[in-house]
Coordinates of C-alpha atoms and ligand atoms in Angstrom, one line a residue:
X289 CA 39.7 85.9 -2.9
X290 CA 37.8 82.5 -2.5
X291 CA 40.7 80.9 -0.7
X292 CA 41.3 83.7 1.7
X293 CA 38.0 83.3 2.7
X294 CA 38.9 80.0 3.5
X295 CA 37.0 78.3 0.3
X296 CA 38.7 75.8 -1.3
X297 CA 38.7 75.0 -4.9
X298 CA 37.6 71.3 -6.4
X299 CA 37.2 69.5 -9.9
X300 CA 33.5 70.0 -11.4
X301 CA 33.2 66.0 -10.4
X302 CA 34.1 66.5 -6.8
X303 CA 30.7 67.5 -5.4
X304 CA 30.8 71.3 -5.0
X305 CA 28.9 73.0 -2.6
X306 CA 29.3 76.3 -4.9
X307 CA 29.1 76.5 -8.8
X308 CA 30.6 79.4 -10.6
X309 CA 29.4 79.0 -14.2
X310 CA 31.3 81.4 -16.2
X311 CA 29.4 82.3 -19.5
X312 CA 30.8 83.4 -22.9
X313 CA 28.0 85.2 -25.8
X314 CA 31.1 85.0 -28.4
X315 CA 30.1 81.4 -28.2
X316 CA 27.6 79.5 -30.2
X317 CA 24.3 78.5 -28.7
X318 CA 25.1 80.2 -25.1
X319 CA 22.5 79.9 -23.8
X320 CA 21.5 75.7 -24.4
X321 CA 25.6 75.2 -23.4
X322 CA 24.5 77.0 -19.7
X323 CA 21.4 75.3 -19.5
X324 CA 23.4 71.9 -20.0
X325 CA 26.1 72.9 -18.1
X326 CA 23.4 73.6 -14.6
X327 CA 21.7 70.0 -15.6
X328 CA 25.4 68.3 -15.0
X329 CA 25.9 70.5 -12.0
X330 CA 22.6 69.7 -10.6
X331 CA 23.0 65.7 -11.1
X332 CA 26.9 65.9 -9.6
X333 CA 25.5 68.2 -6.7
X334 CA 22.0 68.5 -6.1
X335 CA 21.8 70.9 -3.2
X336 CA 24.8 72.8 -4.9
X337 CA 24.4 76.7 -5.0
X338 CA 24.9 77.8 -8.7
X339 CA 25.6 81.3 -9.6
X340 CA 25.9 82.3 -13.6
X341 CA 28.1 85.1 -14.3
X342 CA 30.2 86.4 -17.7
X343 CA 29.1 88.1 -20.7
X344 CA 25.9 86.1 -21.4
X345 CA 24.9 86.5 -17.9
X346 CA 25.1 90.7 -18.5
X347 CA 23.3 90.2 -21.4
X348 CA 20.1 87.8 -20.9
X349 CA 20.0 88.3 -17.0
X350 CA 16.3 87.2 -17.1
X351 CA 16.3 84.5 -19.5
X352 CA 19.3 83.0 -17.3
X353 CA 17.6 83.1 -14.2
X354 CA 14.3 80.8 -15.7
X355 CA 16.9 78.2 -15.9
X356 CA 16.0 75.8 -13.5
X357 CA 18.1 75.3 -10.7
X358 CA 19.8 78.5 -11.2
X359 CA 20.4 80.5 -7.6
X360 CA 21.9 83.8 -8.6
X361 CA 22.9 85.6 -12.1
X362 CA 25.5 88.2 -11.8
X363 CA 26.2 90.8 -14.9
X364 CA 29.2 92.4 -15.3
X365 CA 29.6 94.8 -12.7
X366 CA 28.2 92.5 -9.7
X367 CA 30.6 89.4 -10.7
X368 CA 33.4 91.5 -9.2
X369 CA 31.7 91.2 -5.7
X370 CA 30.1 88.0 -5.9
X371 CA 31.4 87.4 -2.2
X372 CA 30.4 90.0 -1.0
X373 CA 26.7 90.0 -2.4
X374 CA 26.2 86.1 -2.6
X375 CA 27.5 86.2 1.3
X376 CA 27.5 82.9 2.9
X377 CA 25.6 81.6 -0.4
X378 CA 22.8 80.6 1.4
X379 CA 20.0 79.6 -1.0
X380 CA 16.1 81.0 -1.1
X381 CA 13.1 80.9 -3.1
X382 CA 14.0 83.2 -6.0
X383 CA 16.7 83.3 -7.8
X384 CA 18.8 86.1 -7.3
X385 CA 19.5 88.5 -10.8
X386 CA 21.8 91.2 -10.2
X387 CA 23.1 92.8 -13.4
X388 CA 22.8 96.9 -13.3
X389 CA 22.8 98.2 -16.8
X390 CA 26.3 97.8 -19.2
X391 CA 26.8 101.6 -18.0
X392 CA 27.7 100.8 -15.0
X393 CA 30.4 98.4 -16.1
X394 CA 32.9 101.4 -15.9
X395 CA 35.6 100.4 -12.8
X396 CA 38.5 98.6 -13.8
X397 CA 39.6 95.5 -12.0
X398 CA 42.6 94.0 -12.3
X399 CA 43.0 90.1 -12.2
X400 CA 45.3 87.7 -12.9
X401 CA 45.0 84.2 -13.2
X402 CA 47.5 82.2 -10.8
X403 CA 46.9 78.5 -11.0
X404 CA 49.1 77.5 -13.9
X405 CA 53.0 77.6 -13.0
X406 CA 53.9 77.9 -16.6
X407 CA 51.9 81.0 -17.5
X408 CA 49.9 83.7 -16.5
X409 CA 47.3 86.1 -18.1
X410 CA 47.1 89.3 -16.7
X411 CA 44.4 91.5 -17.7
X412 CA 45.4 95.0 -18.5
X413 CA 42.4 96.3 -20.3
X414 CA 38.3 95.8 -20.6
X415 CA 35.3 96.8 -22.3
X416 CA 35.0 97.8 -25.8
X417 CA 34.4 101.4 -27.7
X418 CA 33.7 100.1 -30.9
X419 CA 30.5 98.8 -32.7
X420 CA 31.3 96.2 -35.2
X421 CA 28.4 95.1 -36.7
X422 CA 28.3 92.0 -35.5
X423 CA 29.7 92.2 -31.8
X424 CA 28.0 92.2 -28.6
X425 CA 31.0 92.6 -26.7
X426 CA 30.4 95.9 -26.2
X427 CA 27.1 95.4 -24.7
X428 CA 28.2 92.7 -22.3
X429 CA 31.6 94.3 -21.4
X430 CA 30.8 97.9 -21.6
X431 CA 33.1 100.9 -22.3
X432 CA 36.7 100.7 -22.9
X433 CA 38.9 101.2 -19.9
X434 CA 42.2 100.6 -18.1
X435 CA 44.5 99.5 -15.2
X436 CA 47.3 102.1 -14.8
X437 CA 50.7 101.3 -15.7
X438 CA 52.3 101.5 -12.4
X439 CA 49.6 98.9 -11.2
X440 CA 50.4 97.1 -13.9
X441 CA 53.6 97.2 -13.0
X442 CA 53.0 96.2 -9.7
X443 CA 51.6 92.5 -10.6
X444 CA 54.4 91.6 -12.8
X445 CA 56.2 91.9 -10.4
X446 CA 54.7 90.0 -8.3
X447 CA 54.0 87.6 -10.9
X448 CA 57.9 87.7 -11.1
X449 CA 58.4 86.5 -7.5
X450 CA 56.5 83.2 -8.5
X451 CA 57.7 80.4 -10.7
X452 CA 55.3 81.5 -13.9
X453 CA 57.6 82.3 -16.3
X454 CA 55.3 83.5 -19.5
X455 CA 52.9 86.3 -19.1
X456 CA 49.8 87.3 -21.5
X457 CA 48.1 89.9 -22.0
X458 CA 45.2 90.1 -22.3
X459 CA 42.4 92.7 -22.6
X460 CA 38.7 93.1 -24.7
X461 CA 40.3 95.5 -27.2
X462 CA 43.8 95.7 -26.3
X463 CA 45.6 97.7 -28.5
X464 CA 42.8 100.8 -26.8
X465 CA 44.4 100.5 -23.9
X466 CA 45.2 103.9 -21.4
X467 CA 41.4 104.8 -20.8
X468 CA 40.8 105.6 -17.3
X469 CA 37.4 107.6 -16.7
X470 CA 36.8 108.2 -20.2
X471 CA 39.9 109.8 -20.7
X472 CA 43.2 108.7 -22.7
X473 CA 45.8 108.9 -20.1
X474 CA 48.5 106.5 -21.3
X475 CA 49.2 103.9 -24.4
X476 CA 49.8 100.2 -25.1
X477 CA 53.3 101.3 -26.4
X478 CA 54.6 103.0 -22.9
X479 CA 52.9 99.7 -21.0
X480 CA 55.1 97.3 -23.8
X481 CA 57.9 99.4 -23.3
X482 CA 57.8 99.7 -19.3
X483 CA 56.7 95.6 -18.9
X484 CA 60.0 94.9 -21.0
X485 CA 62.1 96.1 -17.8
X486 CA 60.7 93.9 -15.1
X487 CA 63.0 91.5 -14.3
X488 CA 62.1 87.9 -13.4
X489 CA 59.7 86.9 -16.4
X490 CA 61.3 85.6 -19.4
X491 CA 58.4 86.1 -22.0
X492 CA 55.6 88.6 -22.8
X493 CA 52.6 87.7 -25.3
X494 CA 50.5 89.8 -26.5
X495 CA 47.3 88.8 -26.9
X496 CA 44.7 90.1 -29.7
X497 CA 45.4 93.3 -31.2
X498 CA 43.6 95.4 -33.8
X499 CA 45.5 96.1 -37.1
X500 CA 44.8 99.4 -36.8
X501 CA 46.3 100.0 -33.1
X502 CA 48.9 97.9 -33.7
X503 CA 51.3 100.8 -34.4
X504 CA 55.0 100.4 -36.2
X505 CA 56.5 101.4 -32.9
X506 CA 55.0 98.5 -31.1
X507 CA 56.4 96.3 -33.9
X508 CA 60.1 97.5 -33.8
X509 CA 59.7 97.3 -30.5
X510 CA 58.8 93.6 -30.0
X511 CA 61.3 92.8 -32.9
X512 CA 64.3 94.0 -30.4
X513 CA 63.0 93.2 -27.4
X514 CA 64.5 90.1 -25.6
X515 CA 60.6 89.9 -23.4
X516 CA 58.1 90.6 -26.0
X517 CA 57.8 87.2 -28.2
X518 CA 57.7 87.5 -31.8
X519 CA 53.8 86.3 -32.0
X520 CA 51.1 88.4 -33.1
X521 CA 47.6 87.7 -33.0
X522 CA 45.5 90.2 -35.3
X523 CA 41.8 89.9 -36.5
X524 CA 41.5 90.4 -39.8
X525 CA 38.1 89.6 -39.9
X526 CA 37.4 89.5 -43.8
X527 CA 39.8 90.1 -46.8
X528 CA 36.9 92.2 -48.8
X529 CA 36.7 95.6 -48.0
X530 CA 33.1 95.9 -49.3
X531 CA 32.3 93.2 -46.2
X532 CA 35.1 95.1 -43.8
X533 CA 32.9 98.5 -44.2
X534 CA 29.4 96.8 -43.6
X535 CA 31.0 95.2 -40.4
X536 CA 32.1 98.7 -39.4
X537 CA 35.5 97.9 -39.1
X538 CA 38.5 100.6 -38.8
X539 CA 40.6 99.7 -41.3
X540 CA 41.1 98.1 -44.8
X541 CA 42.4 95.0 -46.3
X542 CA 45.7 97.3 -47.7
X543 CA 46.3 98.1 -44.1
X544 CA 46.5 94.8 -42.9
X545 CA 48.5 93.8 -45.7
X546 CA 51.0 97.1 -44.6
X547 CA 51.0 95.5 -41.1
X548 CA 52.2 92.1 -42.6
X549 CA 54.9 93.0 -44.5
X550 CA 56.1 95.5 -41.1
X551 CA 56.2 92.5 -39.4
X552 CA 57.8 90.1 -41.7
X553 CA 60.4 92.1 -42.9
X554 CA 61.6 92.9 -39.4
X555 CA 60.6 89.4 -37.8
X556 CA 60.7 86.9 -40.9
X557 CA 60.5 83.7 -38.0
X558 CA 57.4 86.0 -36.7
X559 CA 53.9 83.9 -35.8
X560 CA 50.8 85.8 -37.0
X561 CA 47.9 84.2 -36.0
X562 CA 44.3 86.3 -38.0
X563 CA 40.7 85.9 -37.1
X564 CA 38.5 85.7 -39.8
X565 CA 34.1 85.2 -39.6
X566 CA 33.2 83.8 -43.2
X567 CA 29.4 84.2 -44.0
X568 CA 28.7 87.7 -42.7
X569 CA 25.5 89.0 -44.5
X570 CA 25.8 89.9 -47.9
X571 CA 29.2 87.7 -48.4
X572 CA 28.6 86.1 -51.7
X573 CA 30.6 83.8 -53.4
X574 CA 32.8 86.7 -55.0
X575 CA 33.6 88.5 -52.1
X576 CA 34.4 85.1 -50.2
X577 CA 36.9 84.7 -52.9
X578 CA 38.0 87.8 -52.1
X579 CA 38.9 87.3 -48.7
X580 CA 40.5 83.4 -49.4
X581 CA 42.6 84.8 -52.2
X582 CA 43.9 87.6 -49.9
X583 CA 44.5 85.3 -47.4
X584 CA 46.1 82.1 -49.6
X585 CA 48.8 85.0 -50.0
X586 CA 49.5 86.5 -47.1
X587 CA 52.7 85.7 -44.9
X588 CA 50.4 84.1 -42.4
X589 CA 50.9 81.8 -39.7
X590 CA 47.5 80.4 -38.7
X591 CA 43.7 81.1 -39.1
X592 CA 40.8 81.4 -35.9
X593 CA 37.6 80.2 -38.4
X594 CA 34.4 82.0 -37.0
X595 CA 31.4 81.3 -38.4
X596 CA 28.7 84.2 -38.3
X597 CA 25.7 83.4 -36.2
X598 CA 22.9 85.8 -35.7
X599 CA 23.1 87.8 -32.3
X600 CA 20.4 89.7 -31.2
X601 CA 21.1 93.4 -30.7
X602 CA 23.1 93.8 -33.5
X603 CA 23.5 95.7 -36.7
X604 CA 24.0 92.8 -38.6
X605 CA 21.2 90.9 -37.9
X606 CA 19.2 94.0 -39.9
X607 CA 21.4 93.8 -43.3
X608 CA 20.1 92.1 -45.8
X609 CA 22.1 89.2 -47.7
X610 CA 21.8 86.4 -45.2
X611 CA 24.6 83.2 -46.4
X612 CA 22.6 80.4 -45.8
X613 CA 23.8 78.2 -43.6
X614 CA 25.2 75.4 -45.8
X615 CA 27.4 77.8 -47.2
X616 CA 28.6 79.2 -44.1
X617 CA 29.7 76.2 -43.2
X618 CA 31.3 74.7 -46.6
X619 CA 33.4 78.0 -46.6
X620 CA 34.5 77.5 -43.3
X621 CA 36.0 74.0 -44.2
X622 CA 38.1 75.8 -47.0
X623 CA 39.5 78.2 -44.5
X624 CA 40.2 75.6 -42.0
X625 CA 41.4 73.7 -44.5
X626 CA 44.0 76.9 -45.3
X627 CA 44.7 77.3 -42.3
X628 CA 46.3 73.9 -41.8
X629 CA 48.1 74.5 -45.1
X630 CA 49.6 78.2 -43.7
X631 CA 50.7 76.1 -40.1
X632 CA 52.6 73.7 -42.5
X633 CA 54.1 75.9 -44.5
X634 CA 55.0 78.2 -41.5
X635 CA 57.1 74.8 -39.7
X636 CA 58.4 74.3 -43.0
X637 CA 60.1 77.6 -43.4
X638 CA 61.1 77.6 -39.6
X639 CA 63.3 74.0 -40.3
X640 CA 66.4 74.2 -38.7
X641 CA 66.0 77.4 -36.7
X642 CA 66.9 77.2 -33.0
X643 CA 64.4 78.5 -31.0
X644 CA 63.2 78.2 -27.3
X645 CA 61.0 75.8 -26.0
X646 CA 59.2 76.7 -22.5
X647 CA 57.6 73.3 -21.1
X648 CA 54.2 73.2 -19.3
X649 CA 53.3 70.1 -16.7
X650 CA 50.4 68.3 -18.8
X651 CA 51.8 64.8 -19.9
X652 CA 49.5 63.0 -22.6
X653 CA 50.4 59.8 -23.9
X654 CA 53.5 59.9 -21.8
X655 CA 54.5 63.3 -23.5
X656 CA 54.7 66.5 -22.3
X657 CA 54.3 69.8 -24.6
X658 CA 55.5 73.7 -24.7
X659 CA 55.5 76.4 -27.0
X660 CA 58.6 78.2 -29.0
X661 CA 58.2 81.8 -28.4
X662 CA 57.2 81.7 -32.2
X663 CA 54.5 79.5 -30.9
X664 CA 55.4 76.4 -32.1
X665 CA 53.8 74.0 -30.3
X666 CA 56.9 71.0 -29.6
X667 CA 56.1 67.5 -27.7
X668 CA 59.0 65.6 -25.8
X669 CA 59.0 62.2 -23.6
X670 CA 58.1 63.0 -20.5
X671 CA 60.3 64.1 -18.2
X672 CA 59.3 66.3 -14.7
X673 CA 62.9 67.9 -14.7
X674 CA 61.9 70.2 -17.9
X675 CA 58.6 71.3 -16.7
X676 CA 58.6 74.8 -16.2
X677 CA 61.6 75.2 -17.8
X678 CA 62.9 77.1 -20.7
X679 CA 65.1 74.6 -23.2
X680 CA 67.1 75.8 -26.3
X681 CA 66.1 73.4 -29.3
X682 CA 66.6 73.3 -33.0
X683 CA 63.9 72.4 -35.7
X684 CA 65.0 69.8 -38.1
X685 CA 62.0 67.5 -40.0
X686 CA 58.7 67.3 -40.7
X687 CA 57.5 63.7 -39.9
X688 CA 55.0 61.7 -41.7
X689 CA 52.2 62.9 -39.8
X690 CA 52.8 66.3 -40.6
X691 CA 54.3 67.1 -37.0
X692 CA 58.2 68.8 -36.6
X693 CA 60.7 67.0 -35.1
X694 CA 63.1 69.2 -33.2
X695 CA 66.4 68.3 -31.5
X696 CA 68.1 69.2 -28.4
X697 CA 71.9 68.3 -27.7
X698 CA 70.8 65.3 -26.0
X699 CA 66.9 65.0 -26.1
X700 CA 65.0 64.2 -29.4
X701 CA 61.5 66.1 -29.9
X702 CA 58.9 66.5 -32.1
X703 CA 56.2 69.3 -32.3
X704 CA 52.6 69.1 -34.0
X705 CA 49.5 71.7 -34.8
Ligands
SF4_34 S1 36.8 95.7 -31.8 FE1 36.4 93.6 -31.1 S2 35.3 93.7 -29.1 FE2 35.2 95.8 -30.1 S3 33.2 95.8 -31.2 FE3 34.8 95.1 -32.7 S4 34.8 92.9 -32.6 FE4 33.7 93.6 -30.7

């Protein structure tokens, strides 16, 4: 939309006349990372007009707009319009806050992102209506809704006419998908199903599903489907089910174990990537144990380590039991530490499987890098004739540093964490 307006986009360094500052409130310390982010902004640009938008901006509007050097905030309704209501970004006195209440957050719109030639993420759902104890999502995103199918539809294929040949996708609580105006009108299953017909895009990902909506059908689907990759991401959250009902989550630890062994048995090469927040109030020791025993036996691929931090608004900053935070911390090192053992193990079994690599254009250290669709991540020797492309290669070692080498008829690779 900027470019048709005849903006033009530039690096952070190159002297912007317009900041966007995109804000996360997942993230740790949101708020000192966007007042340091305006300082650098202001010192590269001084006469810059900066505008704060994303989920921290819907949540702490005024705080936001004290930060010095700030022009406008934008919640999450507004950001959608920010050229229309920031028009010709002209700056004044006072800063500009416009974020309506999280109600009003309840009109899909549909976005894709367009600047990488390898891979796209299209989003196909927002908002949230769960309350985990712990999230704010729902108060910065608002209510779960939808894009339609046949709009879907519509950007993959247009997607299809570029040269990206992955797409992700993406959404706050994907596996929800089909709300439109408060209604269920359509499922992730029929949007899987009807994506796996477009021609012209070799891969679909899907990106974070809940264990609970992520349904057997969606699994045999993916496991005979030439689009959808064999990669799942799923929060898992906490192995303990005393610590999975206090964070108000839908399911329990058997269920995740169910969805698992679905997927494994059907996909054994399968990727399954879990989400896990170690020191949620009233974790002790036993229950910590819990969770790293379930997980030191699951068929898992990879961990996301989250470390709870207090969020205002929240149920869980009420309970009782706070970990302090030393131990947060020394139990986040085991699972990190677990984590790295589950990505070895997970290359190990893999050895001498031929999968397919698709290259991206990012050369460090004169190497380039791409994912299997099992999301193994492989590094070759640079050369521009494979980026972009999809190549056939077979696993074979794991080398001293822990990394696997793979081999292509003629090329020699090798792949790291
Ligand atoms: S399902 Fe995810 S986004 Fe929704 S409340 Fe729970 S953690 Fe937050």
């Amino acid at each position: 939309m900027f470019e048709a307006k005849g903006y033009q986009k530039v690096e952070f360094e190159q002297n912007p006349d317009i900041f966007i500052i995109n804000t996360c409130s997942v993230t740790d310390n949101a708020d000192k990372k966007c007042k340091k982010i305006v300082k650098e902004a202001k010192k590269i640009s001084p006469n810059s007009y900066v505008t704060i938008i994303g989920c921290y901006a819907q949540l702490k509007p005024q705080e936001i707009s004290e930060i010095e050097g700030v022009d406008a905030v934008l919640g999450a309704a507004e950001k959608f319009r920010l050229l229309e209501l920031l028009d010709g970004f002209a700056k004044t006195q006072e800063t500009k806050v416009l974020a309506s209440e999280i109600q009003e957050a309840n009109i899909f719109n549909n976005a894709f992102s367009i600047h990488d030639r390898t891979r796209t993420f299209l989003k196909v759902q927002d908002g949230c209506n769960y309350g985990c104890a712990f999230c704010t999502i729902p108060l910065a995103r608002g209510k779960s809704r939808s894009d339609s199918i046949e709009n879907i539809l519509k950007s993959a294929r247009e997607i299809a006419q570029t040269e990206v040949k992955e797409v992700v996708l993406t959404g706050v609580n994907i596996g929800d998908f089909g709300i439109r105006e408060g209604k269920r009108q359509e499922r992730f299953s029929d949007l899987v199903f009807a994506l796996d017909e477009v021609e012209g895009i070799e891969r679909f990902r899907i990106s974070s599903i809940e264990p609970n909506l992520l349904t057997n059908e969606v699994i045999e689907f993916v496991s005979r489907s030439r689009r959808f990759v064999p990669h799942f991401h799923i929060p898992l959250q906490s192995g303990s089910n005393t610590i999975l009902r206090a964070m108000g989550r839908r399911y329990l630890r058997e269920l995740y174990e169910d969805r698992v062994d679905k997927i494994k048995t059907l996909m054994p090469h399968c990727c399954i990537g879990v989400d896990v927040i170690v020191g949620f109030p009233g974790e002790t020791d036993e229950l910590f144990l819990e969770t790293y025993n379930f997980l030191n036996e699951l068929d898992i691929s990879y961990l996301h380590v989250f470390t709870y931090s207090e969020r205002a608004n929240t149920r869980a900053v009420e309970m009782d039991g706070i970990v302090p935070i030393k131990k947060r911390n020394e139990r986040s090192k085991m699972l990190r530490i677990l984590s790295e053992k589950k990505r070895r193990k997970f290359y190990e079994e893999n050895l001498g499987k031929t999968f397919t690599v698709l290259f991206e254009e990012d050369v460090e250290d004169g190497k380039m890098h791409g994912f299997t669709e099992n999301y193994i991540r492989v590094a070759a020797k640079y050369d521009p004739l494979l980026v972009n492309e999809l190549k056939t290669v077979t696993l074979t070692s794991i080398n001293e540093k822990g990394n696997v080498e793979v081999v292509e008829p003629e090329l020699v690779y090798e792949s790291h964490t």
